[in-house]
Short mmCIF file of C-alpha atoms in Angstrom, two decimals:
data_model
loop_
_atom_site.label_atom_id
_atom_site.label_comp_id
_atom_site.label_asym_id
_atom_site.label_seq_id
_atom_site.Cartn_x
_atom_site.Cartn_y
_atom_site.Cartn_z
CA MET A 1 1.14 13.13 14.52
CA THR A 2 4.70 13.98 14.24
CA ASP A 3 6.60 11.99 11.64
CA PRO A 4 10.24 11.75 12.98
CA PRO A 5 13.10 11.63 10.65
CA ILE A 6 14.00 8.16 9.28
CA ALA A 7 16.99 6.54 10.84
CA GLU A 8 19.41 5.39 8.21
CA GLU A 9 20.51 1.74 8.75
CA PRO A 10 24.04 0.84 8.23
CA SER A 11 24.72 1.11 4.42
CA VAL A 12 25.78 -1.71 2.14
CA PRO A 13 28.54 -0.81 -0.08
CA ASP A 14 27.53 -0.88 -3.72
CA GLY A 15 27.77 -4.20 -5.42
CA ARG A 16 28.40 -6.10 -2.10
CA PRO A 17 27.03 -9.67 -2.40
CA PRO A 18 24.35 -10.41 0.15
CA LEU A 19 25.01 -12.15 3.20
CA PRO A 20 25.08 -15.99 2.73
CA GLY A 21 22.08 -18.06 3.86
CA ARG A 22 18.30 -17.80 3.41
CA PRO A 23 16.83 -14.24 3.80
CA ARG A 24 15.10 -13.65 7.10
CA ARG A 25 11.17 -13.64 6.61
CA ARG A 26 9.58 -10.58 8.08
CA ARG A 27 5.96 -11.61 9.87
CA THR A 28 3.62 -8.68 9.86
CA ALA A 29 -0.18 -7.97 9.75
CA THR A 30 -1.11 -9.54 4.74
CA MET A 31 -1.32 -13.90 -3.25
CA VAL A 32 -1.51 -16.45 -3.42
CA LEU A 33 -3.26 -18.80 -5.55
CA SER A 34 -6.53 -20.46 -5.38
CA THR A 35 -9.68 -21.17 -7.01
CA VAL A 36 -13.10 -22.87 -6.68
CA LEU A 37 -12.62 -25.47 -9.34
CA MET A 38 -15.52 -25.98 -11.61
CA LEU A 39 -15.55 -28.98 -13.55
CA ALA A 40 -14.39 -30.80 -16.23
CA ALA A 41 -14.73 -30.83 -20.02
CA GLY A 42 -17.31 -27.92 -19.32
CA LEU A 43 -19.53 -30.40 -17.93
CA GLY A 44 -18.76 -31.19 -14.34
CA THR A 45 -19.71 -30.02 -11.02
CA ALA A 46 -17.61 -28.86 -8.05
CA GLY A 47 -17.77 -29.40 -4.35
CA PRO A 48 -15.75 -29.36 -1.28
CA VAL A 49 -14.00 -32.36 0.04
CA ASN A 50 -14.45 -33.14 3.72
CA ALA A 51 -11.04 -34.48 4.45
CA GLU A 52 -8.07 -33.70 6.58
CA THR A 53 -4.97 -32.43 4.72
CA ILE A 54 -2.25 -34.88 5.74
CA PRO A 55 0.85 -34.76 3.53
CA GLN A 56 1.37 -38.17 1.87
CA GLY A 57 4.24 -40.15 0.36
CA ASP A 58 8.04 -39.88 1.24
CA PRO A 59 8.42 -38.72 4.89
CA LYS A 60 11.54 -36.72 3.66
CA ALA A 61 9.35 -34.86 1.16
CA THR A 62 6.93 -34.07 4.25
CA ALA A 63 9.95 -33.18 6.47
CA ALA A 64 10.98 -30.66 3.77
CA VAL A 65 8.11 -28.39 4.71
CA GLY A 66 9.76 -26.06 7.31
CA GLN A 67 8.07 -24.90 10.52
CA GLU A 68 7.25 -21.66 8.98
CA GLU A 69 5.23 -23.50 6.27
CA LYS A 70 3.58 -25.64 8.85
CA ASP A 71 2.31 -22.53 10.82
CA LEU A 72 1.05 -20.78 7.76
CA ARG A 73 -0.72 -23.98 6.77
CA THR A 74 -2.56 -24.03 9.94
CA GLU A 75 -3.74 -20.46 9.84
CA CYS A 76 -4.54 -20.83 6.19
CA ALA A 77 -7.00 -23.80 6.61
CA ALA A 78 -9.05 -21.66 8.83
CA HIS A 79 -9.50 -18.88 6.31
CA PRO A 80 -12.20 -18.96 3.47
CA GLU A 81 -10.11 -16.49 1.46
CA ALA A 82 -7.73 -19.36 0.80
CA LYS A 83 -10.09 -20.84 -1.64
CA THR A 84 -10.25 -17.78 -3.87
CA ARG A 85 -8.01 -17.33 -6.82
CA LYS A 86 -6.02 -14.65 -4.97
CA GLY A 87 -5.98 -16.92 -1.71
CA TRP A 88 -5.50 -15.52 1.76
CA VAL A 89 -2.79 -12.90 1.75
CA LYS A 90 -1.84 -12.85 5.42
CA SER A 91 0.66 -10.04 5.20
CA ARG A 92 3.03 -8.35 2.67
CA PHE A 93 5.18 -11.28 3.37
CA GLU A 94 3.01 -14.36 3.74
CA THR A 95 0.31 -15.66 1.53
CA CYS A 96 -1.58 -18.94 0.89
CA VAL A 97 -4.05 -21.07 -0.88
CA HIS A 98 -5.75 -24.16 0.45
CA GLN A 99 -8.14 -25.43 -2.12
CA PRO A 100 -10.07 -28.80 -1.76
CA VAL A 101 -10.67 -29.91 -5.34
CA TYR A 102 -13.17 -32.46 -6.74
CA LEU A 103 -13.34 -33.14 -10.64
CA LYS A 104 -15.52 -35.34 -12.95
CA LEU A 105 -13.57 -36.82 -15.80
CA MET A 106 -15.79 -36.98 -18.87
CA ASP A 107 -15.31 -38.44 -22.39
CA LYS A 108 -16.35 -36.63 -25.64
CA GLU A 109 -19.76 -38.17 -25.35
CA ARG A 110 -20.02 -36.78 -21.99
CA ARG A 111 -19.87 -39.95 -20.26
CA LEU A 112 -18.44 -40.22 -16.83
CA ARG A 113 -14.82 -41.96 -16.76
CA GLY A 114 -14.20 -41.16 -13.29
CA GLU A 115 -13.91 -38.84 -10.35
CA LEU A 116 -10.95 -37.21 -8.81
CA TRP A 117 -10.36 -35.44 -5.31
CA PHE A 118 -7.20 -33.71 -4.14
CA ASP A 119 -6.16 -30.89 -2.06
CA LEU A 120 -4.27 -27.86 -3.71
CA TRP A 121 -1.89 -25.87 -1.51
CA ILE A 122 0.35 -22.95 -2.46
CA LEU A 123 2.44 -21.09 0.33
CA GLY A 124 4.27 -17.93 -0.80
CA PHE A 125 6.87 -16.10 1.22
CA SER A 126 8.49 -12.92 0.03
CA TYR A 127 11.28 -11.14 1.91
CA ASP A 128 12.46 -7.56 3.44
CA GLY A 129 16.12 -7.64 2.21
CA SER A 130 15.83 -9.64 -0.76
CA ARG A 131 14.31 -9.46 -4.42
CA ARG A 132 12.82 -12.97 -4.08
CA VAL A 133 9.60 -14.59 -3.67
CA ASP A 134 9.32 -18.25 -2.87
CA TYR A 135 6.36 -20.57 -3.42
CA THR A 136 5.87 -24.26 -2.33
CA SER A 137 3.14 -25.89 -4.35
CA SER A 138 1.72 -29.29 -3.46
CA ILE A 139 -1.03 -31.57 -4.41
CA GLU A 140 -2.08 -33.91 -1.58
CA ASN A 141 -4.78 -36.38 -0.24
CA ILE A 142 -5.40 -37.66 -3.85
CA ARG A 143 -8.42 -40.15 -4.17
CA THR A 144 -9.79 -41.59 -7.30
CA LYS A 145 -13.03 -43.43 -8.43
CA ALA A 146 -13.25 -44.92 -11.88
CA VAL A 147 -15.92 -46.59 -13.93
CA ALA A 148 -15.41 -49.99 -14.97
CA GLY A 149 -12.42 -50.34 -17.72
CA GLU A 150 -10.94 -47.12 -16.70
CA ASN A 151 -7.38 -46.90 -15.22
CA PRO A 152 -6.57 -43.93 -12.80
CA ALA A 153 -3.01 -44.95 -12.96
CA THR A 154 -3.08 -43.40 -16.54
CA TRP A 155 -4.54 -40.22 -15.31
CA LYS A 156 -2.16 -37.00 -15.10
CA ILE A 157 -2.08 -33.95 -13.45
CA ASP A 158 -0.23 -30.87 -14.76
CA GLN A 159 0.73 -27.50 -12.89
CA ASN A 160 2.42 -24.77 -14.80
CA PHE A 161 3.56 -21.52 -13.25
CA SER A 162 4.09 -18.41 -15.59
CA HIS A 163 4.58 -14.68 -14.90
CA THR A 164 4.08 -11.30 -16.36
CA ILE A 165 5.40 -7.82 -15.75
CA ASN A 166 3.34 -4.88 -15.36
CA ALA A 167 5.33 -2.29 -17.06
CA SER A 168 3.32 0.87 -16.12
CA ALA A 169 3.74 -0.07 -12.69
CA SER A 170 7.35 -0.72 -12.72
CA GLY A 171 10.66 1.15 -13.18
CA PRO A 172 12.73 1.49 -16.39
CA ASN A 173 13.78 -2.06 -17.84
CA PRO A 174 11.83 -4.13 -15.31
CA GLN A 175 12.91 -7.83 -15.33
CA MET A 176 11.93 -10.98 -13.47
CA THR A 177 13.99 -14.29 -13.39
CA LYS A 178 11.74 -17.48 -13.35
CA PRO A 179 13.01 -20.66 -11.77
CA ALA A 180 14.73 -23.29 -13.96
CA VAL A 181 11.67 -25.51 -13.58
CA THR A 182 7.95 -24.13 -13.88
CA THR A 183 5.95 -27.02 -15.10
CA ARG A 184 5.38 -30.40 -13.55
CA SER A 185 3.34 -33.04 -15.39
CA GLU A 186 3.04 -36.40 -13.54
CA ASN A 187 0.62 -39.33 -12.80
CA ILE A 188 -1.03 -39.88 -9.42
CA ALA A 189 1.51 -42.33 -8.20
CA GLN A 190 4.14 -39.66 -8.81
CA TRP A 191 2.38 -36.80 -7.15
CA THR A 192 1.51 -39.20 -4.09
CA ALA A 193 5.15 -40.16 -3.74
CA LYS A 194 6.24 -36.41 -4.13
CA PRO A 195 3.43 -34.12 -3.24
CA PHE A 196 5.69 -31.07 -2.85
CA TRP A 197 7.97 -28.84 -5.27
CA GLN A 198 9.26 -25.41 -4.98
CA LEU A 199 9.67 -22.38 -6.98
CA ASN A 200 11.83 -19.11 -6.68
CA TYR A 201 11.45 -16.01 -8.38
CA THR A 202 13.84 -13.20 -8.36
CA SER A 203 14.40 -9.71 -9.82
CA PRO A 204 18.04 -8.44 -10.75
CA ASP A 205 18.99 -4.86 -9.28
CA THR A 206 21.92 -2.52 -9.87
CA GLY A 207 23.33 -3.20 -6.51
CA LYS A 208 22.96 0.45 -5.08
CA LEU A 209 20.40 3.01 -4.30
CA GLU A 210 19.25 5.30 -6.85
CA ALA A 211 17.23 8.37 -5.84
CA ALA A 212 15.65 8.81 -9.18
CA ASN A 213 14.90 4.98 -9.64
CA THR A 214 13.70 2.50 -6.95
CA GLN A 215 14.05 -0.30 -9.27
CA VAL A 216 10.40 -1.22 -8.86
CA VAL A 217 9.23 -4.35 -10.75
CA THR A 218 5.53 -5.21 -10.40
CA GLY A 219 4.45 -8.61 -11.66
CA MET A 220 2.04 -11.37 -11.34
CA VAL A 221 2.76 -14.98 -11.02
CA THR A 222 0.00 -17.39 -12.26
CA LEU A 223 -0.75 -21.22 -11.89
CA ASP A 224 -2.56 -22.85 -14.68
CA MET A 225 -3.64 -26.67 -14.22
CA ARG A 226 -4.67 -29.30 -16.26
CA VAL A 227 -5.91 -32.90 -15.74
CA SER A 228 -6.10 -35.62 -18.36
CA SER A 229 -6.96 -39.12 -19.09
CA PRO A 230 -6.45 -41.21 -22.38
CA THR A 231 -10.18 -41.61 -22.54
CA ALA A 232 -11.35 -38.15 -21.10
CA VAL A 233 -11.50 -34.81 -22.57
CA PRO A 234 -8.86 -32.74 -20.54
CA TRP A 235 -9.93 -30.55 -17.86
CA THR A 236 -7.97 -27.27 -17.80
CA ASP A 237 -7.88 -23.93 -15.93
CA PRO A 238 -5.91 -21.25 -17.40
CA VAL A 239 -6.03 -19.21 -14.25
CA MET A 240 -6.30 -21.51 -11.35
CA ALA A 241 -4.61 -18.88 -9.11
CA TYR A 242 -2.42 -15.78 -9.19
CA SER A 243 -0.09 -13.87 -7.08
CA SER A 244 0.82 -9.99 -7.31
CA VAL A 245 4.22 -9.14 -6.15
CA ARG A 246 6.46 -6.03 -6.13
CA PHE A 247 10.47 -6.00 -6.03
CA ASP A 248 12.06 -2.65 -5.01
CA TYR A 249 15.40 -1.03 -4.03
CA ALA A 250 13.90 1.87 -2.10
CA GLY A 251 16.38 2.09 0.66
CA PRO A 252 15.71 2.68 4.43
CA THR A 253 12.52 4.73 3.75
CA ALA A 254 10.96 1.26 3.14
CA GLY A 255 13.00 -0.74 5.47
CA LYS A 256 16.05 -2.66 4.32
CA HIS A 257 17.64 -1.53 1.19
CA LYS A 258 15.68 -3.68 -1.17
CA GLY A 259 12.84 -6.39 -0.74
CA THR A 260 9.88 -7.99 -2.17
CA VAL A 261 6.13 -7.90 -0.97
CA PHE A 262 2.72 -9.26 -1.97
CA THR A 263 1.01 -5.97 -3.19
CA GLU A 264 -2.66 -7.17 -2.30
CA ALA A 265 -1.95 -7.40 1.57
CA ARG A 266 -4.11 -5.13 3.56
CA VAL A 267 -1.63 -2.76 5.52
CA GLU A 268 -2.76 -1.30 8.79
CA LEU A 269 -1.69 1.06 11.46
CA VAL A 270 -3.27 -0.14 14.58
CA MET A 271 -3.38 1.86 17.88
CA SER A 272 -5.37 1.28 21.00
CA LEU A 273 -7.20 3.74 23.38
CA LYS A 274 -6.12 1.76 26.23
CA ASP A 275 -2.40 2.20 25.27
CA PRO A 276 -1.12 5.27 27.61
CA ALA A 277 1.80 5.85 25.15
CA VAL A 278 -0.45 7.06 22.41
CA ASP A 279 -4.12 7.08 23.73
CA GLN A 280 -4.45 10.96 22.80
CA SER A 281 -3.28 10.23 19.49
CA ALA A 282 -5.72 7.33 19.20
CA ARG A 283 -8.65 9.09 20.42
CA HIS A 284 -7.90 12.19 18.09
CA ILE A 285 -7.81 9.54 15.05
CA LEU A 286 -11.14 7.89 16.22
CA ASP A 287 -12.99 11.15 16.69
CA ALA A 288 -11.87 12.45 13.11
CA GLN A 289 -13.12 8.86 11.43
CA GLN A 290 -16.25 8.65 13.42
CA LEU A 291 -17.36 12.20 14.53
CA PRO A 292 -15.38 14.18 11.88
CA GLU A 293 -17.89 17.22 12.09
CA ARG A 294 -16.84 17.86 15.81
CA THR A 295 -13.16 18.16 14.86
CA PHE A 296 -11.17 21.14 13.46
CA PRO A 297 -11.64 22.54 10.90
CA SER A 298 -15.32 21.96 11.33
CA TRP A 299 -17.78 22.12 8.26
CA ALA A 300 -20.94 20.39 7.46
CA GLY A 301 -20.72 16.98 5.97
CA LYS A 302 -17.00 16.59 6.52
CA THR A 303 -15.40 13.24 5.98
CA VAL A 304 -12.03 12.06 6.86
CA PRO A 305 -10.44 9.00 5.14
CA GLY A 306 -8.38 6.27 6.56
CA ALA A 307 -10.69 3.74 8.13
CA THR A 308 -12.62 2.43 4.79
CA GLU A 309 -10.92 4.76 2.36
CA PRO A 310 -7.15 4.38 2.21
CA LEU A 311 -4.49 6.82 2.90
CA HIS A 312 -1.23 6.85 0.75
CA ARG A 313 2.22 7.36 1.77
CA LEU A 314 3.86 10.72 0.99
CA ILE A 315 7.89 10.68 0.60
CA ASP A 316 8.20 14.26 -0.52
CA LYS A 317 9.61 16.41 2.22
CA ASP A 318 8.47 19.76 0.92
CA LYS A 319 4.76 18.56 0.63
CA GLN A 320 5.04 17.09 4.11
CA LYS A 321 6.07 20.44 5.28
CA LYS A 322 2.94 22.13 3.87
CA ASN A 323 0.78 19.52 5.30
CA ARG A 324 2.32 20.37 8.85
CA GLU A 325 2.11 24.23 8.23
CA ASN A 326 -1.61 23.83 7.33
CA ALA A 327 -2.34 21.65 10.40
CA ILE A 328 -0.55 24.11 12.68
CA ALA A 329 -2.25 26.94 11.27
CA THR A 330 -5.56 25.32 12.25
CA CYS A 331 -4.26 24.65 15.87
CA ASN A 332 -3.31 28.15 16.23
CA ASP A 333 -6.66 29.52 14.98
CA VAL A 334 -8.44 27.18 17.41
CA TRP A 335 -6.38 27.02 20.64
CA GLY A 336 -4.26 30.15 20.18
CA ASP A 337 -0.45 30.35 20.79
CA TYR A 338 0.60 26.92 22.51
CA SER A 339 4.43 27.67 22.45
CA GLY A 340 6.28 27.15 25.69
CA THR A 341 3.81 24.35 26.61
CA LYS A 342 4.34 20.48 26.37
CA LEU A 343 1.61 20.50 23.84
CA GLN A 344 2.06 19.60 20.09
CA CYS A 345 -0.41 19.94 17.00
CA ASP A 346 -1.33 16.46 15.94
CA GLU A 347 -2.70 16.31 12.45
CA TYR A 348 -4.79 13.32 11.04
CA PRO A 349 -4.48 12.32 8.14
CA PHE A 350 -0.80 12.34 8.89
CA ALA A 351 1.61 14.84 7.20
CA SER A 352 3.43 11.98 5.43
CA THR A 353 0.29 11.10 3.56
CA LYS A 354 -1.14 12.41 0.18
CA GLU A 355 -4.34 13.05 2.23
CA GLY A 356 -2.61 15.54 4.54
CA ALA A 357 -3.89 18.94 5.84
CA ALA A 358 -2.64 20.60 2.63
CA ALA A 359 -4.70 18.28 0.36
CA PRO A 360 -7.67 19.83 -1.40
CA GLY A 361 -11.08 19.53 0.57
CA ASN A 362 -9.88 20.26 3.98
CA ARG A 363 -10.62 16.46 4.93
CA PHE A 364 -8.46 16.59 7.88
CA SER A 365 -8.40 17.27 11.62
CA ALA A 366 -5.86 19.10 13.85
CA ARG A 367 -5.76 18.79 17.67
CA LEU A 368 -3.48 19.78 20.53
CA ILE A 369 -1.99 16.74 22.53
CA GLU A 370 0.75 15.88 24.75
CA GLY A 371 4.09 16.16 22.79
CA THR A 372 5.24 12.68 23.88
CA ASP A 373 2.14 11.11 22.83
CA ASN A 374 2.44 12.82 19.48
CA GLU A 375 6.00 11.82 18.91
CA THR A 376 5.51 8.31 19.88
CA GLY A 377 2.67 8.17 17.54
CA GLY A 378 5.04 9.19 14.67
CA ARG A 379 7.38 6.55 15.70
CA ARG A 380 4.68 3.97 15.56
CA LEU A 381 3.77 5.11 12.06
CA ASN A 382 7.28 5.09 10.68
CA ASP A 383 7.68 1.50 12.05
CA MET A 384 4.52 0.41 10.27
CA PHE A 385 6.15 1.86 6.96
CA THR A 386 9.33 0.21 7.39
CA LEU A 387 7.91 -3.22 8.62
CA ASN A 388 5.56 -3.47 5.54
CA ARG A 389 7.87 -1.90 2.79
CA VAL A 390 5.29 1.03 2.21
CA LEU A 391 6.70 3.06 -0.54
CA ASP A 392 5.64 6.32 -1.86
CA GLY A 393 1.91 6.17 -2.95
CA ASP A 394 1.23 2.79 -1.24
CA ALA A 395 -2.10 2.50 0.48
CA PHE A 396 -2.78 1.66 4.14
CA TYR A 397 -5.62 1.95 6.59
CA VAL A 398 -5.84 3.04 10.29
CA LYS A 399 -7.59 0.98 12.81
CA ILE A 400 -8.31 2.29 16.33
CA THR A 401 -9.05 -0.49 18.79
CA PRO A 402 -10.77 0.13 22.28
#
């Protein structure tokens, strides 16, 4: 597959402030936060709540949830991954958690003081074009059941968001800027009246492209929760949910000049055998993945990565050239001189991957296909890179559909 040159987007003068207004979210094919809560004071039990999630309280608070959030909530509710600590990472720019929670509040003598049900929601949005990530957190559908003498009005639910930076996976002097408010501690009536609140994390940058420093900042946002009562032992979960994020200023090789992604999203290049524009490229890839010993170079026990074993993007132009040269040498060896024809040597894994034809092990395939098909496949690959802010070394998969 031919990897076309990357088209430079109109540059932004160094130091120019971003355009006003909210950055546009990019929807692509995969953060957030969630966990199956186990219960209180080390003694309780956990179980799902069979209740519809209907926002409570002030209609204005409900209206604050935008259409995109509503769309994501609808999808999120159908995905069991949303009940994990990581949540359902829909894409590099959208993630969510939907966790029905059930708690038993116990006193020091391990006597039941009451029961508490609620739905935890967290929606996450990152941006192609801004070093920023937004979270909307909510506690909804609260129900209580107390023993005689216990007053649920005195129970409190706390949420606390914190962040850490992975310095080894970041560039020089990595920084994240937290929201002004990261903790909310309120009683049930207050949460019912105002179930939603928002948090915005950003990362400062120099305002310009730097070839030697893409200004990568890799971090994690974590939610811990606490439920307390004057008569019960507090229930806590220090890692209720987490979200892995990355900020960069990598320039047009990754899309817009700067952006933010959820790093645990699965990134895929999807091609179809029924698409006449790339059907030959798709067939070549599928053969390499499923029938590798029948592709060239051919050797016993050959395997080719990309389906279950990821590929990794390669930016280095010299190394890409070596990948192409190795693939072309294979095409010439098998099919002879094809110059003057409309055929091109298609290589898989792609020249723009660290697993290309020059990588150790000869785990690649080269095949002659129509040049227009090869070039279109290369453009599709580059579009996938930029739509998902795939940086050098980032992992991705290739999926061929019927």
